[in-house]
C-alpha cells in the first residue's frame, strides 16, 4: 500500500511539473494525489466497488484541494487537476479499446461501462464538494 501511495504522490507531482504548476504548490498537489490514491487503495481492500472507492477518494482530493487553495491563495483548479490524475480510469479505457480491436465486444462493453461509472463517480465527487460553501474552507486566525 505504501508503494501505491508513493507512486500516486510522485505521479501527481510529476504531472504538476508537466502542467507548469509553480514550485510552491507542487508538494500540496502531491499530498492531494497521494491521499486520494491511499484512500482508494484502503477502501478497495475493504470491499467497496471501484466506483464507490473512486467517489470517496475524489471527495478527499477535492476537499484537500479547496483547503490548499485557501491556504495558498490560488485557484483550487491547480490542485484538482493534478490531484485527480491517479483516479482517472485510463486502464479501463485502454482495455475497452483493446477488446474492441480484438473483436471481443462483451469484454469491451464491460470495461467501457466500468470506466464510465468511474468517470461519473469522479464528476459527482467534484460536484458534491464544490457545492459546499467557501466559508467551510477558510482558515481562522486566532
Short mmCIF file of C-alpha atoms in Angstrom, two decimals:
data_model
loop_
_atom_site.label_atom_id
_atom_site.label_comp_id
_atom_site.label_asym_id
_atom_site.label_seq_id
_atom_site.Cartn_x
_atom_site.Cartn_y
_atom_site.Cartn_z
CA UNK A 1 0.00 0.00 0.00
CA UNK A 2 2.85 2.40 0.81
CA UNK A 3 4.29 1.87 -2.66
CA UNK A 4 0.98 2.72 -4.30
CA UNK A 5 0.58 5.88 -2.22
CA UNK A 6 4.16 6.90 -3.05
CA UNK A 7 3.50 6.23 -6.74
CA UNK A 8 0.34 8.36 -6.63
CA UNK A 9 2.27 11.14 -4.85
CA UNK A 10 5.16 11.09 -7.33
CA UNK A 11 2.85 10.78 -10.33
CA UNK A 12 0.86 13.76 -9.16
CA UNK A 13 3.95 15.87 -8.55
CA UNK A 14 5.30 14.90 -11.97
CA UNK A 15 2.01 15.80 -13.63
CA UNK A 16 2.02 19.13 -11.79
CA UNK A 17 5.54 19.70 -13.13
CA UNK A 18 4.38 18.97 -16.67
CA UNK A 19 1.43 21.35 -16.28
CA UNK A 20 3.67 24.17 -15.08
CA UNK A 21 2.35 24.40 -11.54
CA UNK A 22 4.57 26.77 -9.50
CA UNK A 23 7.11 25.12 -7.21
CA UNK A 24 5.45 26.30 -4.01
CA UNK A 25 2.28 24.34 -4.81
CA UNK A 26 3.76 21.04 -6.04
CA UNK A 27 4.07 19.46 -2.61
CA UNK A 28 0.41 20.22 -1.91
CA UNK A 29 -0.52 18.72 -5.29
CA UNK A 30 1.39 15.58 -4.34
CA UNK A 31 -0.37 15.40 -0.99
CA UNK A 32 -3.76 15.64 -2.74
CA UNK A 33 -2.89 12.86 -5.19
CA UNK A 34 -1.21 10.66 -2.59
CA UNK A 35 -4.08 10.99 -0.13
CA UNK A 36 -6.64 10.21 -2.83
CA UNK A 37 -4.64 7.22 -4.04
CA UNK A 38 -4.17 5.99 -0.47
CA UNK A 39 -7.87 6.22 0.34
CA UNK A 40 -8.66 4.45 -2.92
CA UNK A 41 -6.37 1.52 -2.03
CA UNK A 42 -7.64 1.39 1.55
CA UNK A 43 -11.32 1.33 0.55
CA UNK A 44 -10.65 -1.13 -2.26
CA UNK A 45 -9.20 -3.59 0.27
CA UNK A 46 -12.27 -3.27 2.47
CA UNK A 47 -14.63 -4.44 -0.25
CA UNK A 48 -16.04 -1.28 -1.81
CA UNK A 49 -16.63 -1.27 -5.56
CA UNK A 50 -14.32 0.67 -7.89
CA UNK A 51 -16.88 3.43 -8.41
CA UNK A 52 -17.52 3.84 -4.68
CA UNK A 53 -13.83 3.99 -3.85
CA UNK A 54 -13.27 6.49 -6.66
CA UNK A 55 -16.11 8.68 -5.40
CA UNK A 56 -14.80 8.82 -1.82
CA UNK A 57 -11.20 9.31 -2.94
CA UNK A 58 -12.34 12.14 -5.23
CA UNK A 59 -14.19 13.79 -2.34
CA UNK A 60 -10.98 13.68 -0.29
CA UNK A 61 -8.90 15.10 -3.15
CA UNK A 62 -11.33 17.96 -3.73
CA UNK A 63 -11.63 18.81 -0.03
CA UNK A 64 -7.83 18.95 0.23
CA UNK A 65 -7.66 20.97 -2.98
CA UNK A 66 -10.07 23.57 -1.68
CA UNK A 67 -8.21 23.75 1.62
CA UNK A 68 -4.82 24.17 -0.09
CA UNK A 69 -6.33 26.75 -2.43
CA UNK A 70 -7.39 28.87 0.53
CA UNK A 71 -4.07 28.28 2.29
CA UNK A 72 -2.02 29.17 -0.80
CA UNK A 73 -4.37 31.88 -2.10
CA UNK A 74 -4.65 30.38 -5.56
CA UNK A 75 -7.38 28.66 -7.61
CA UNK A 76 -8.43 25.19 -6.47
CA UNK A 77 -8.03 24.01 -10.07
CA UNK A 78 -4.26 23.96 -9.57
CA UNK A 79 -4.65 21.12 -7.08
CA UNK A 80 -7.77 19.47 -8.51
CA UNK A 81 -6.34 18.70 -11.94
CA UNK A 82 -3.09 17.30 -10.61
CA UNK A 83 -4.64 15.50 -7.64
CA UNK A 84 -7.32 13.70 -9.63
CA UNK A 85 -4.86 12.09 -12.07
CA UNK A 86 -4.27 8.87 -10.02
CA UNK A 87 -8.04 8.23 -10.03
CA UNK A 88 -8.67 8.60 -13.77
CA UNK A 89 -9.78 5.28 -15.33
CA UNK A 90 -7.09 5.15 -18.00
CA UNK A 91 -6.56 1.39 -17.80
CA UNK A 92 -10.28 0.72 -18.22
CA UNK A 93 -10.40 2.84 -21.36
CA UNK A 94 -7.27 1.13 -22.69
CA UNK A 95 -8.72 -2.35 -22.16
CA UNK A 96 -12.03 -1.32 -23.70
CA UNK A 97 -10.22 -0.17 -26.84
CA UNK A 98 -8.05 -3.30 -26.84
CA UNK A 99 -11.02 -5.66 -26.64
CA UNK A 100 -12.82 -3.70 -29.35
CA UNK A 101 -9.85 -4.17 -31.66
CA UNK A 102 -9.63 -7.85 -30.71
CA UNK A 103 -13.34 -8.23 -31.59
CA UNK A 104 -14.43 -9.19 -28.07
CA UNK A 105 -17.42 -6.93 -27.63
CA UNK A 106 -18.62 -8.33 -24.31
CA UNK A 107 -15.31 -7.65 -22.58
CA UNK A 108 -15.06 -4.26 -24.29
CA UNK A 109 -18.53 -3.34 -23.07
CA UNK A 110 -17.75 -4.46 -19.51
CA UNK A 111 -14.52 -2.45 -19.32
CA UNK A 112 -16.09 0.55 -21.04
CA UNK A 113 -19.05 0.57 -18.67
CA UNK A 114 -16.73 0.32 -15.64
CA UNK A 115 -14.68 3.25 -16.98
CA UNK A 116 -17.81 5.34 -17.47
CA UNK A 117 -19.01 4.53 -13.94
CA UNK A 118 -15.63 5.60 -12.57
CA UNK A 119 -15.70 8.84 -14.57
CA UNK A 120 -19.21 9.61 -13.30
CA UNK A 121 -18.05 8.93 -9.73
CA UNK A 122 -15.23 11.47 -10.22
CA UNK A 123 -17.66 14.08 -11.56
CA UNK A 124 -20.11 13.50 -8.70
CA UNK A 125 -17.32 13.77 -6.12
CA UNK A 126 -16.18 17.07 -7.61
CA UNK A 127 -19.72 18.47 -7.74
CA UNK A 128 -20.56 17.42 -4.19
CA UNK A 129 -17.55 19.15 -2.66
CA UNK A 130 -17.71 22.27 -4.82
CA UNK A 131 -21.31 22.77 -3.66
CA UNK A 132 -20.08 23.22 -0.09
CA UNK A 133 -19.83 26.88 0.96
CA UNK A 134 -16.41 28.53 0.78
CA UNK A 135 -16.56 29.55 4.44
CA UNK A 136 -16.02 25.92 5.46
CA UNK A 137 -12.53 26.08 3.97
CA UNK A 138 -11.45 29.45 5.33
CA UNK A 139 -8.64 29.48 7.83
CA UNK A 140 -9.45 31.33 11.01
CA UNK A 141 -6.75 33.50 12.57
CA UNK A 142 -6.75 33.13 16.31
#
